[in-house]
CSV table of C-alpha atoms in Angstrom, one decimal:
chain,number,residue,atom,x,y,z
A,13,UNK,CA,0.0,-0.1,0.0
A,14,UNK,CA,1.4,3.3,-1.1
A,15,UNK,CA,0.7,6.5,0.9
A,16,UNK,CA,1.3,9.8,-1.1
A,17,UNK,CA,1.0,12.7,1.2
A,18,UNK,CA,3.0,15.8,0.6
A,19,UNK,CA,1.0,18.9,1.0
A,20,UNK,CA,0.6,20.8,4.2
A,21,UNK,CA,-2.6,20.2,6.1
A,22,UNK,CA,-4.7,22.2,8.5
A,23,UNK,CA,-4.8,20.9,12.1
A,24,UNK,CA,-8.4,19.8,11.6
A,25,UNK,CA,-7.4,17.9,8.4
A,26,UNK,CA,-4.4,16.3,10.4
A,27,UNK,CA,-6.8,15.0,13.1
A,28,UNK,CA,-9.2,13.5,10.6
A,29,UNK,CA,-6.5,12.3,8.4
A,30,UNK,CA,-4.7,10.5,11.2
A,31,UNK,CA,-7.2,7.6,11.0
A,32,UNK,CA,-6.9,7.3,7.2
A,33,UNK,CA,-3.0,7.5,7.6
A,34,UNK,CA,-2.9,4.5,9.9
A,35,UNK,CA,-5.1,2.2,8.0
A,36,UNK,CA,-2.3,1.1,5.7
A,37,UNK,CA,-0.4,0.1,8.9
A,38,UNK,CA,-3.1,-2.4,9.4
A,39,UNK,CA,-3.7,-3.4,5.9
A,40,UNK,CA,-0.4,-3.1,4.0
A,41,UNK,CA,2.3,-5.8,3.5
A,42,UNK,CA,5.1,-3.3,2.6
A,43,UNK,CA,4.0,0.2,3.8
A,44,UNK,CA,5.3,2.6,1.1
A,45,UNK,CA,5.5,6.2,2.1
A,46,UNK,CA,5.8,8.3,-1.1
A,47,UNK,CA,6.9,11.9,-0.3
A,48,UNK,CA,9.4,14.6,-0.6
A,49,UNK,CA,9.6,16.0,2.9
A,50,UNK,CA,9.3,12.7,4.8
A,51,UNK,CA,10.5,13.8,8.3
A,52,UNK,CA,8.2,16.8,8.5
A,53,UNK,CA,5.2,14.6,7.6
A,54,UNK,CA,6.1,11.7,9.7
A,55,UNK,CA,6.7,13.9,12.7
A,56,UNK,CA,3.0,14.7,12.7
A,57,UNK,CA,1.6,11.2,12.2
A,58,UNK,CA,4.1,8.4,13.0
A,59,UNK,CA,4.8,9.9,16.5
A,60,UNK,CA,1.2,9.8,17.3
A,61,UNK,CA,0.8,6.0,16.8
A,62,UNK,CA,0.6,5.0,20.4
A,63,UNK,CA,-2.3,7.5,20.9
A,64,UNK,CA,-4.2,6.2,17.9
A,65,UNK,CA,-3.6,2.6,17.9
A,66,UNK,CA,-3.3,0.3,20.9
A,67,UNK,CA,-1.7,-3.2,20.9
A,68,UNK,CA,-3.0,-4.4,24.3
A,69,UNK,CA,-6.5,-4.5,25.5
A,70,UNK,CA,-7.1,-1.5,28.0
A,71,UNK,CA,-8.5,-4.1,30.3
A,72,UNK,CA,-5.0,-5.6,30.9
A,73,UNK,CA,-3.7,-2.4,32.3
A,74,UNK,CA,-0.5,-2.6,30.5
A,75,UNK,CA,1.7,0.3,29.4
A,76,UNK,CA,2.7,0.1,25.8
A,77,UNK,CA,6.2,1.5,25.6
A,78,UNK,CA,8.0,-1.2,23.7
A,79,UNK,CA,7.8,-1.0,19.9
A,80,UNK,CA,8.4,-4.8,19.7
A,81,UNK,CA,4.5,-5.2,20.3
A,82,UNK,CA,3.8,-3.0,17.2
A,83,UNK,CA,6.5,-4.8,15.0
A,84,UNK,CA,4.4,-7.9,15.3
A,85,UNK,CA,1.6,-6.0,13.5
A,86,UNK,CA,3.2,-3.3,11.3
A,87,UNK,CA,4.4,-4.0,7.8
A,88,UNK,CA,7.8,-3.4,6.5
A,89,UNK,CA,8.6,0.4,5.8
A,90,UNK,CA,9.6,1.5,2.3
A,91,UNK,CA,10.5,5.2,2.0
A,92,UNK,CA,10.0,6.4,-1.7
A,93,UNK,CA,11.6,9.8,-2.1
A,94,UNK,CA,10.4,11.6,-5.2
A,95,UNK,CA,11.9,14.5,-7.2
A,96,UNK,CA,15.3,13.4,-5.7
A,97,UNK,CA,18.1,15.7,-7.0
A,98,UNK,CA,21.0,14.9,-4.5
A,99,UNK,CA,24.1,12.9,-5.3
A,100,UNK,CA,24.2,9.6,-3.3
A,101,UNK,CA,27.5,10.1,-1.8
A,102,UNK,CA,29.0,10.3,1.7
A,103,UNK,CA,32.7,11.6,2.5
A,104,UNK,CA,33.2,11.5,-1.3
A,105,UNK,CA,32.3,7.9,-1.6
A,106,UNK,CA,29.1,6.5,-3.4
A,107,UNK,CA,26.5,5.0,-1.1
A,108,UNK,CA,23.3,3.1,-1.8
A,109,UNK,CA,19.7,4.3,-1.3
A,110,UNK,CA,19.5,1.9,1.8
A,111,UNK,CA,22.6,3.7,3.2
A,112,UNK,CA,21.1,7.1,2.5
A,113,UNK,CA,17.9,5.8,4.6
A,114,UNK,CA,20.2,4.4,7.3
A,115,UNK,CA,22.1,7.7,7.6
A,116,UNK,CA,18.8,9.5,7.7
A,117,UNK,CA,17.7,7.3,10.6
A,118,UNK,CA,20.8,8.0,12.6
A,119,UNK,CA,19.9,9.6,16.1
A,120,UNK,CA,21.5,12.7,17.6
A,121,UNK,CA,22.7,12.8,21.1
A,122,UNK,CA,21.5,15.5,23.5
A,123,UNK,CA,18.3,16.3,25.4
A,124,UNK,CA,17.5,19.8,23.8
A,125,UNK,CA,14.0,20.3,22.4
A,126,UNK,CA,15.3,20.4,18.9
A,127,UNK,CA,17.3,17.2,19.1
A,128,UNK,CA,14.2,15.3,20.7
A,129,UNK,CA,12.1,16.5,17.9
A,130,UNK,CA,14.7,15.4,15.4
A,131,UNK,CA,15.1,12.0,16.9
A,132,UNK,CA,11.3,11.2,17.6
A,133,UNK,CA,10.2,10.1,14.2
A,134,UNK,CA,13.5,8.3,13.6
A,135,UNK,CA,13.0,6.3,16.8
A,136,UNK,CA,9.4,5.6,15.7
A,137,UNK,CA,10.6,4.1,12.5
A,138,UNK,CA,13.2,2.0,14.2
A,139,UNK,CA,10.8,0.8,17.0
A,140,UNK,CA,7.7,0.2,15.0
A,141,UNK,CA,8.7,-1.3,11.7
A,142,UNK,CA,10.8,-4.5,11.3
A,143,UNK,CA,12.6,-3.6,8.1
A,144,UNK,CA,13.4,-0.6,6.2
A,145,UNK,CA,14.1,0.0,2.5
A,146,UNK,CA,14.6,3.2,0.4
A,147,UNK,CA,14.1,4.1,-3.3
A,148,UNK,CA,14.8,7.5,-4.7
A,149,UNK,CA,13.1,8.8,-7.9
A,150,UNK,CA,13.9,11.6,-10.1
A,151,UNK,CA,11.4,13.7,-11.7
A,152,UNK,CA,9.3,11.6,-14.1
A,153,UNK,CA,9.1,14.4,-16.8
A,154,UNK,CA,10.3,17.9,-17.7
A,155,UNK,CA,8.2,20.9,-16.5
A,156,UNK,CA,5.8,20.7,-19.5
A,157,UNK,CA,5.3,17.1,-18.9
A,158,UNK,CA,4.6,17.4,-15.2
A,159,UNK,CA,1.7,19.7,-16.0
A,160,UNK,CA,0.0,16.9,-18.0
A,161,UNK,CA,1.5,13.9,-16.3
A,162,UNK,CA,-1.7,11.8,-16.2
A,163,UNK,CA,-2.0,11.9,-20.1
A,164,UNK,CA,1.4,11.6,-21.5
A,165,UNK,CA,2.6,8.2,-22.8
A,166,UNK,CA,5.0,6.2,-20.8
A,167,UNK,CA,7.6,6.5,-23.6
A,168,UNK,CA,7.9,10.3,-22.8
A,169,UNK,CA,8.7,9.8,-19.3
A,170,UNK,CA,12.4,10.1,-17.9
A,171,UNK,CA,14.3,6.8,-18.6
A,172,UNK,CA,15.9,7.1,-15.0
A,173,UNK,CA,12.4,7.4,-13.5
A,174,UNK,CA,11.0,4.4,-15.5
A,175,UNK,CA,14.2,2.3,-14.6
A,176,UNK,CA,13.8,3.1,-10.9
A,177,UNK,CA,10.1,2.3,-11.0
A,178,UNK,CA,10.7,-1.2,-12.5
A,179,UNK,CA,13.4,-1.7,-9.7
A,180,UNK,CA,10.7,-0.7,-7.1
A,181,UNK,CA,8.0,-3.0,-8.4
A,182,UNK,CA,10.5,-5.9,-8.8
A,183,UNK,CA,11.4,-5.5,-5.1
A,184,UNK,CA,7.8,-5.3,-4.0
A,185,UNK,CA,6.6,-8.3,-6.1
A,186,UNK,CA,9.6,-10.4,-5.1
A,187,UNK,CA,9.8,-9.6,-1.3
A,188,UNK,CA,6.2,-9.0,-0.4
A,189,UNK,CA,4.9,-12.0,1.5
A,190,UNK,CA,1.3,-12.9,2.6
A,191,UNK,CA,-0.1,-10.6,5.1
A,192,UNK,CA,0.3,-12.2,8.5
A,193,UNK,CA,-1.0,-11.4,11.9
A,194,UNK,CA,1.0,-11.9,15.2
A,195,UNK,CA,1.9,-15.5,15.5
A,196,UNK,CA,2.3,-16.0,11.7
A,197,UNK,CA,-1.3,-16.4,10.9
A,198,UNK,CA,-1.8,-15.8,7.2
A,199,UNK,CA,-4.6,-13.6,6.0
A,200,UNK,CA,-6.8,-14.1,3.1
A,201,UNK,CA,-9.1,-11.5,1.4
A,202,UNK,CA,-12.1,-12.1,3.7
A,203,UNK,CA,-10.0,-11.6,6.8
A,204,UNK,CA,-8.4,-8.5,5.3
A,205,UNK,CA,-11.9,-7.1,4.5
A,206,UNK,CA,-13.1,-7.9,8.1
A,207,UNK,CA,-9.9,-6.1,9.3
A,208,UNK,CA,-10.8,-2.9,7.3
A,209,UNK,CA,-14.4,-2.9,8.5
A,210,UNK,CA,-13.6,-3.4,12.2
A,211,UNK,CA,-10.8,-0.5,12.0
A,212,UNK,CA,-13.2,1.9,10.2
A,213,UNK,CA,-16.0,1.1,12.6
A,214,UNK,CA,-13.6,1.9,15.5
A,215,UNK,CA,-12.8,5.3,13.9
A,216,UNK,CA,-16.4,6.1,13.4
A,217,UNK,CA,-17.2,5.3,17.0
A,218,UNK,CA,-14.5,7.6,18.2
A,219,UNK,CA,-12.6,4.8,20.1
A,220,UNK,CA,-8.9,3.9,19.9
A,221,UNK,CA,-8.5,0.6,17.8
A,222,UNK,CA,-6.9,-2.1,19.9
A,223,UNK,CA,-5.1,-4.6,17.7
A,224,UNK,CA,-5.5,-7.4,20.2
A,225,UNK,CA,-9.2,-7.0,20.5
A,226,UNK,CA,-9.4,-6.8,16.8
A,227,UNK,CA,-7.5,-10.0,16.3
A,228,UNK,CA,-9.8,-11.7,18.8
A,229,UNK,CA,-12.7,-10.5,16.8
A,230,UNK,CA,-11.2,-11.6,13.6
A,231,UNK,CA,-10.3,-15.0,15.1
A,232,UNK,CA,-14.0,-15.5,16.3
A,233,UNK,CA,-15.4,-14.7,12.9
A,234,UNK,CA,-12.8,-16.7,11.1
A,235,UNK,CA,-13.0,-19.7,13.2
A,236,UNK,CA,-16.9,-19.8,13.2
A,237,UNK,CA,-16.5,-19.7,9.3
A,238,UNK,CA,-13.8,-22.3,9.4
A,239,UNK,CA,-16.1,-24.7,11.3
A,240,UNK,CA,-19.0,-24.1,8.9
A,241,UNK,CA,-16.9,-24.4,5.8
A,242,UNK,CA,-15.3,-27.6,7.0
A,243,UNK,CA,-18.7,-29.1,7.9
A,244,UNK,CA,-20.1,-28.0,4.5
A,245,UNK,CA,-17.1,-29.7,2.9
A,246,UNK,CA,-17.7,-33.0,4.6
A,247,UNK,CA,-21.5,-32.8,3.8
A,248,UNK,CA,-20.6,-32.1,0.2
A,249,UNK,CA,-18.2,-35.0,0.0
A,250,UNK,CA,-20.4,-37.4,1.7
A,251,UNK,CA,-23.3,-36.3,-0.8
A,252,UNK,CA,-21.1,-37.1,-3.7
A,253,UNK,CA,-20.6,-40.7,-2.2
A,254,UNK,CA,-24.2,-41.2,-1.3
A,255,UNK,CA,-24.9,-43.1,-4.5
A,256,UNK,CA,-22.6,-45.8,-3.1
A,257,UNK,CA,-25.1,-46.3,-0.2
A,258,UNK,CA,-25.8,-48.7,1.2
A,259,UNK,CA,-22.3,-50.1,1.7
A,260,UNK,CA,-21.9,-53.8,2.2
A,261,UNK,CA,-20.1,-53.4,5.5
A,262,UNK,CA,-19.6,-50.9,8.3
A,263,UNK,CA,-15.9,-50.7,7.4
A,264,UNK,CA,-16.8,-49.7,3.8
A,265,UNK,CA,-18.9,-46.8,5.1
A,266,UNK,CA,-16.1,-45.7,7.3
A,267,UNK,CA,-13.8,-45.6,4.5
A,268,UNK,CA,-16.2,-43.0,2.9
A,269,UNK,CA,-16.4,-41.1,6.1
A,270,UNK,CA,-12.6,-41.0,6.6
A,271,UNK,CA,-12.1,-39.7,3.1
A,272,UNK,CA,-14.7,-36.9,3.6
A,273,UNK,CA,-13.4,-36.1,7.1
A,274,UNK,CA,-9.9,-35.8,5.9
A,275,UNK,CA,-10.9,-33.0,3.5
A,276,UNK,CA,-13.0,-31.3,6.3
A,277,UNK,CA,-10.1,-31.3,8.7
A,278,UNK,CA,-7.8,-29.9,6.1
A,279,UNK,CA,-10.3,-27.0,5.5
A,280,UNK,CA,-10.5,-26.3,9.4
A,281,UNK,CA,-6.8,-26.7,9.8
A,282,UNK,CA,-6.2,-24.1,7.0
A,283,UNK,CA,-8.8,-21.5,7.9
A,284,UNK,CA,-8.8,-21.5,11.7
A,285,UNK,CA,-6.3,-19.5,13.7
A,286,UNK,CA,-5.7,-18.4,17.2
A,287,UNK,CA,-8.1,-21.1,18.7
A,288,UNK,CA,-6.0,-21.0,21.8
A,289,UNK,CA,-8.6,-23.0,24.1
A,290,UNK,CA,-9.5,-25.3,21.1
A,291,UNK,CA,-13.1,-24.0,21.6
A,292,UNK,CA,-13.9,-24.0,17.9
A,293,UNK,CA,-12.1,-27.3,17.3
A,294,UNK,CA,-14.3,-28.9,19.9
A,295,UNK,CA,-17.4,-27.3,18.0
A,296,UNK,CA,-16.2,-28.6,14.8
A,297,UNK,CA,-15.7,-32.2,16.1
A,298,UNK,CA,-19.0,-32.1,17.7
A,299,UNK,CA,-20.9,-31.0,14.5
A,300,UNK,CA,-18.8,-33.5,12.5
A,301,UNK,CA,-20.1,-36.3,14.8
A,302,UNK,CA,-23.7,-35.2,14.2
A,303,UNK,CA,-23.2,-35.2,10.5
A,304,UNK,CA,-21.6,-38.5,10.6
A,305,UNK,CA,-24.5,-40.1,12.5
A,306,UNK,CA,-26.9,-38.6,10.2
A,307,UNK,CA,-25.2,-40.2,7.1
A,308,UNK,CA,-24.7,-43.4,9.1
A,309,UNK,CA,-28.4,-43.5,9.6
A,310,UNK,CA,-29.0,-42.8,6.0
A,311,UNK,CA,-26.8,-45.6,5.0
A,312,UNK,CA,-28.5,-48.1,7.4
A,313,UNK,CA,-32.0,-47.0,6.2
A,314,UNK,CA,-30.9,-47.6,2.6
A,315,UNK,CA,-29.5,-50.9,3.5
A,316,UNK,CA,-32.8,-51.9,5.3
A,317,UNK,CA,-34.7,-50.8,2.2
A,318,UNK,CA,-32.5,-52.9,-0.1
A,319,UNK,CA,-32.8,-55.8,2.1
A,320,UNK,CA,-36.6,-55.4,2.2
A,321,UNK,CA,-37.0,-55.2,-1.4
A,322,UNK,CA,-34.8,-58.2,-2.0
A,323,UNK,CA,-37.0,-60.2,0.4
A,324,UNK,CA,-40.1,-58.9,-1.1
A,325,UNK,CA,-38.9,-60.1,-4.5
A,326,UNK,CA,-37.9,-63.5,-3.2
A,327,UNK,CA,-41.1,-64.1,-1.4
A,328,UNK,CA,-43.5,-62.8,-4.1
A,329,UNK,CA,-44.4,-66.4,-5.3
A,330,UNK,CA,-44.9,-67.7,-1.8
A,331,UNK,CA,-47.1,-64.8,-0.8
A,332,UNK,CA,-49.3,-65.4,-3.8
A,333,UNK,CA,-49.5,-69.1,-3.0
A,334,UNK,CA,-50.4,-68.3,0.7
A,335,UNK,CA,-53.2,-66.1,-0.5
A,336,UNK,CA,-54.4,-68.9,-2.8
A,337,UNK,CA,-54.4,-71.3,0.1
A,338,UNK,CA,-51.9,-73.7,-1.4
A,339,UNK,CA,-50.4,-74.7,1.7
A,340,UNK,CA,-53.5,-75.1,3.9
A,341,UNK,CA,-53.8,-78.8,3.0
A,342,UNK,CA,-52.2,-82.1,4.3
A,343,UNK,CA,-48.4,-81.9,3.6
A,344,UNK,CA,-48.7,-78.3,3.0
A,345,UNK,CA,-46.6,-77.4,6.1
A,346,UNK,CA,-43.4,-79.3,5.0
A,347,UNK,CA,-43.7,-77.9,1.6
A,348,UNK,CA,-44.0,-74.3,3.1
A,349,UNK,CA,-41.0,-74.8,5.3
A,350,UNK,CA,-38.9,-76.0,2.4
A,351,UNK,CA,-39.9,-72.9,0.2
A,352,UNK,CA,-39.1,-70.6,3.1
A,353,UNK,CA,-35.8,-72.3,3.6
A,354,UNK,CA,-35.0,-71.7,0.0
A,355,UNK,CA,-35.9,-68.1,0.3
A,356,UNK,CA,-33.7,-67.7,3.3
A,357,UNK,CA,-30.8,-69.3,1.7
A,358,UNK,CA,-31.1,-67.3,-1.5
A,359,UNK,CA,-31.4,-64.0,0.6
A,360,UNK,CA,-28.4,-64.8,2.6
A,361,UNK,CA,-26.3,-65.4,-0.6
A,362,UNK,CA,-27.4,-62.1,-1.9
A,363,UNK,CA,-27.7,-59.8,1.0
A,364,UNK,CA,-25.8,-61.6,3.8
A,365,UNK,CA,-23.1,-58.8,3.9
A,366,UNK,CA,-25.3,-55.8,4.0
A,367,UNK,CA,-25.6,-53.9,7.1
A,368,UNK,CA,-29.2,-54.5,8.0
A,369,UNK,CA,-29.3,-58.1,6.4
A,370,UNK,CA,-29.9,-60.1,9.7
A,371,UNK,CA,-32.2,-57.4,11.3
A,372,UNK,CA,-34.5,-57.3,8.2
A,373,UNK,CA,-34.6,-61.0,7.7
A,374,UNK,CA,-35.5,-61.3,11.5
A,375,UNK,CA,-38.4,-58.9,10.9
A,376,UNK,CA,-39.5,-60.8,7.8
A,377,UNK,CA,-39.5,-64.1,9.6
A,378,UNK,CA,-41.3,-62.9,12.6
A,379,UNK,CA,-44.1,-61.5,10.4
A,380,UNK,CA,-44.6,-65.0,8.8
A,381,UNK,CA,-44.8,-66.7,12.3
A,382,UNK,CA,-48.7,-66.4,12.5
A,383,UNK,CA,-49.2,-67.8,8.8
A,384,UNK,CA,-46.6,-70.6,9.7
A,385,UNK,CA,-48.6,-71.8,12.8
A,386,UNK,CA,-51.9,-71.5,10.8
A,387,UNK,CA,-50.4,-73.8,8.0
A,388,UNK,CA,-49.1,-76.1,10.5
A,389,UNK,CA,-52.4,-76.5,12.3
A,390,UNK,CA,-54.2,-76.9,8.9
A,391,UNK,CA,-51.9,-79.9,8.0
A,392,UNK,CA,-53.9,-83.0,9.0
A,393,UNK,CA,-50.9,-85.3,8.3
A,394,UNK,CA,-49.0,-84.0,11.2
A,395,UNK,CA,-49.6,-85.8,14.7
A,396,UNK,CA,-49.9,-83.6,17.7
A,397,UNK,CA,-46.4,-84.6,18.7
A,398,UNK,CA,-44.9,-83.5,15.4
A,399,UNK,CA,-46.8,-80.2,15.7
A,400,UNK,CA,-45.4,-79.6,19.2
A,401,UNK,CA,-41.9,-80.4,17.9
A,402,UNK,CA,-42.2,-78.0,14.9
A,403,UNK,CA,-43.5,-75.3,17.3
A,404,UNK,CA,-40.5,-75.7,19.5
A,405,UNK,CA,-38.1,-75.8,16.3
A,406,UNK,CA,-39.8,-72.5,15.2
A,407,UNK,CA,-39.1,-70.9,18.7
A,408,UNK,CA,-35.5,-72.2,18.8
A,409,UNK,CA,-34.7,-70.8,15.4
A,410,UNK,CA,-36.4,-67.5,16.4
A,411,UNK,CA,-34.2,-67.4,19.5
A,412,UNK,CA,-31.1,-68.2,17.5
A,413,UNK,CA,-31.8,-65.5,15.0
A,414,UNK,CA,-32.4,-63.0,17.9
A,415,UNK,CA,-29.0,-64.0,19.5
A,416,UNK,CA,-27.2,-63.8,16.2
A,417,UNK,CA,-28.7,-60.4,15.5
A,418,UNK,CA,-27.8,-59.3,19.1
A,419,UNK,CA,-24.2,-60.5,18.6
A,420,UNK,CA,-23.8,-58.7,15.3
A,421,UNK,CA,-25.2,-55.5,16.6
A,422,UNK,CA,-22.7,-55.8,19.6
A,423,UNK,CA,-19.8,-56.3,17.1
A,424,UNK,CA,-21.0,-53.6,14.9
A,425,UNK,CA,-21.1,-51.1,17.9
A,426,UNK,CA,-17.7,-52.3,19.0
A,427,UNK,CA,-16.3,-52.0,15.4
A,428,UNK,CA,-17.8,-48.6,15.2
A,429,UNK,CA,-16.4,-47.2,18.4
A,430,UNK,CA,-12.9,-48.7,17.5
A,431,UNK,CA,-13.0,-47.1,14.2
A,432,UNK,CA,-14.2,-43.8,15.6
A,433,UNK,CA,-11.6,-43.7,18.2
A,434,UNK,CA,-8.8,-44.3,15.7
A,435,UNK,CA,-10.4,-41.7,13.4
A,436,UNK,CA,-10.6,-39.0,16.1
A,437,UNK,CA,-7.0,-39.8,17.3
A,438,UNK,CA,-5.6,-39.3,13.9
A,439,UNK,CA,-7.5,-36.0,13.3
A,440,UNK,CA,-6.9,-34.7,16.7
A,441,UNK,CA,-3.2,-35.5,16.3
A,442,UNK,CA,-3.4,-33.4,13.1
A,443,UNK,CA,-5.0,-30.6,14.8
A,444,UNK,CA,-2.4,-30.8,17.7
A,445,UNK,CA,0.3,-30.5,15.0
A,446,UNK,CA,-1.3,-27.3,13.7
A,447,UNK,CA,-1.3,-25.9,17.4
A,448,UNK,CA,2.4,-26.8,17.6
A,449,UNK,CA,3.2,-25.2,14.1
A,450,UNK,CA,1.4,-22.0,15.5
A,451,UNK,CA,3.5,-22.0,18.5
A,452,UNK,CA,6.6,-22.5,16.5
A,453,UNK,CA,5.6,-19.5,14.3
A,454,UNK,CA,5.2,-17.5,17.4
A,455,UNK,CA,8.6,-18.6,18.6
A,456,UNK,CA,10.4,-17.8,15.4
A,457,UNK,CA,8.6,-14.3,15.3
A,458,UNK,CA,9.8,-13.6,18.9
A,459,UNK,CA,13.3,-14.7,17.9
A,460,UNK,CA,13.3,-12.4,15.0
A,461,UNK,CA,12.0,-9.4,17.2
A,462,UNK,CA,14.8,-10.2,19.7
A,463,UNK,CA,17.4,-10.1,17.0
A,464,UNK,CA,16.2,-6.9,15.6
A,465,UNK,CA,16.1,-5.4,19.1
A,466,UNK,CA,19.7,-6.5,19.6
A,467,UNK,CA,20.6,-4.8,16.3
A,468,UNK,CA,19.1,-1.6,17.4
A,469,UNK,CA,21.0,-1.7,20.7
A,470,UNK,CA,24.1,-2.4,18.7
A,471,UNK,CA,23.5,0.7,16.5
A,472,UNK,CA,22.6,2.7,19.6
A,473,UNK,CA,25.8,1.6,21.3
A,474,UNK,CA,27.9,2.5,18.1
A,475,UNK,CA,26.1,5.9,18.2
A,476,UNK,CA,26.9,6.5,21.9
A,477,UNK,CA,30.6,5.3,21.3
A,478,UNK,CA,31.0,7.8,18.5
A,479,UNK,CA,29.5,10.6,20.7
A,480,UNK,CA,31.9,9.7,23.6
A,481,UNK,CA,34.8,9.8,21.1
A,482,UNK,CA,33.7,13.2,20.0
A,483,UNK,CA,33.4,14.4,23.6
A,484,UNK,CA,36.9,13.2,24.3
A,485,UNK,CA,38.3,14.9,21.2
A,486,UNK,CA,36.5,18.1,22.3
A,487,UNK,CA,37.9,17.8,25.8
A,488,UNK,CA,41.5,17.3,24.3
A,489,UNK,CA,41.1,20.1,22.1
A,490,UNK,CA,40.0,22.5,24.9
A,491,UNK,CA,42.9,21.2,27.0
A,492,UNK,CA,45.4,21.9,24.0
A,493,UNK,CA,43.9,25.4,23.6
A,494,UNK,CA,44.4,26.1,27.2
A,495,UNK,CA,48.1,25.1,27.1
A,496,UNK,CA,48.7,26.8,24.0
A,497,UNK,CA,47.3,30.1,25.3
A,498,UNK,CA,49.9,32.0,27.4
A,499,UNK,CA,49.0,33.6,30.8
A,500,UNK,CA,47.8,37.2,30.3
A,501,UNK,CA,50.5,39.7,31.6
A,502,UNK,CA,50.0,41.4,35.0
A,503,UNK,CA,48.4,44.8,34.9
A,504,UNK,CA,50.7,47.8,34.6
A,505,UNK,CA,50.7,50.1,37.5
A,506,UNK,CA,51.8,53.7,37.5
A,507,UNK,CA,53.4,54.8,40.9
């Protein structure tokens, strides 16, 4: 973001303009200050940063006197000096543009008002911006061209200006990284838009924007969206796979679930930030489990429906024969039982692996119990004893079917819990890894800030050393002057 501000403003314009001036500090990646009289302008605005922007929440009662807090939020500083006519030299030797900026940022020693005013904007740039870069631009065109600068073709601009512009653009494109917040959280367009809205609302309300509070607000908005986007992704992926329902086994369903969950976790991991208490992670996993249970129920319902349709097709003939009374005659019971056994065998062969195969078969057989007893009672060829044995056999088979179904359900529940546990462990581990990555980002950021602080201290020490050397030289010079000057002759007296 380039801020071009060269004209003198009234006090009212300065007050209202301060908010606009500081918006780039929140939004920019490199902050380019394009001006001719940089120090006069910066003295009015940069030195008021601590009054117009707060890092810590006022509720913490923490005094903000360390520029390191601002460096976590502020972009790099690029000074673009326009209409530059000086020669880049020092002590007769050529220097670079960055050397020119470095020399311009050197502090003076002393406590006079003039020196304090001189040092203040330079100290702000040292303290608030983590890196500094300088570009100097000659006039883009001659006097005639300057009066019509918006309309003249690029070919008529000064070659030196064009060359320096390409150099500037190349540097910005090559060195500008993704906008990040404190802790290394990368911002996207949506977050950047929310940041601008939050800051402008603070200006309009007359309050002082607090970076920490703004980040917490952004984190809540972004993390809520991350949860919703991740769940939408899971739902979308599962809906794409719903044509594979019903799955033959529970394990097959979990494979589909795992594939979709992996995509959802990836979305949440990439979009969420500053979820320090894992509050939104817990919400995400809770909503994910709800959606999982919904699709699991859908899969089971489709399995049940498929099994029921299969049984209805297989039993269509026997149902018609029952209605026609074919089995209500001597010998009809044994014929009915043989037909039923054939249907069950064919069903088990076709649908035996489906989730609801046993449960649906049990329901089907229980519905035929009354008919089976009626056919048995109508069969005159059976003795009373044979009927009792047949009745007992029906009850035994029904009990066996119930026990089998119960055991299958227990195994399915056990398998379900085991796979869920494994799945949750894998994805919680993945989310923990994100937390560790965030901590490492904060650690690296702190190390960089410490290194920059040490560099500033070294520069300050060098400045103080040079000052002490100058003071010693001045003292030596005064001593030499004192020695070189003869004592004044005694006054003449006339007696």
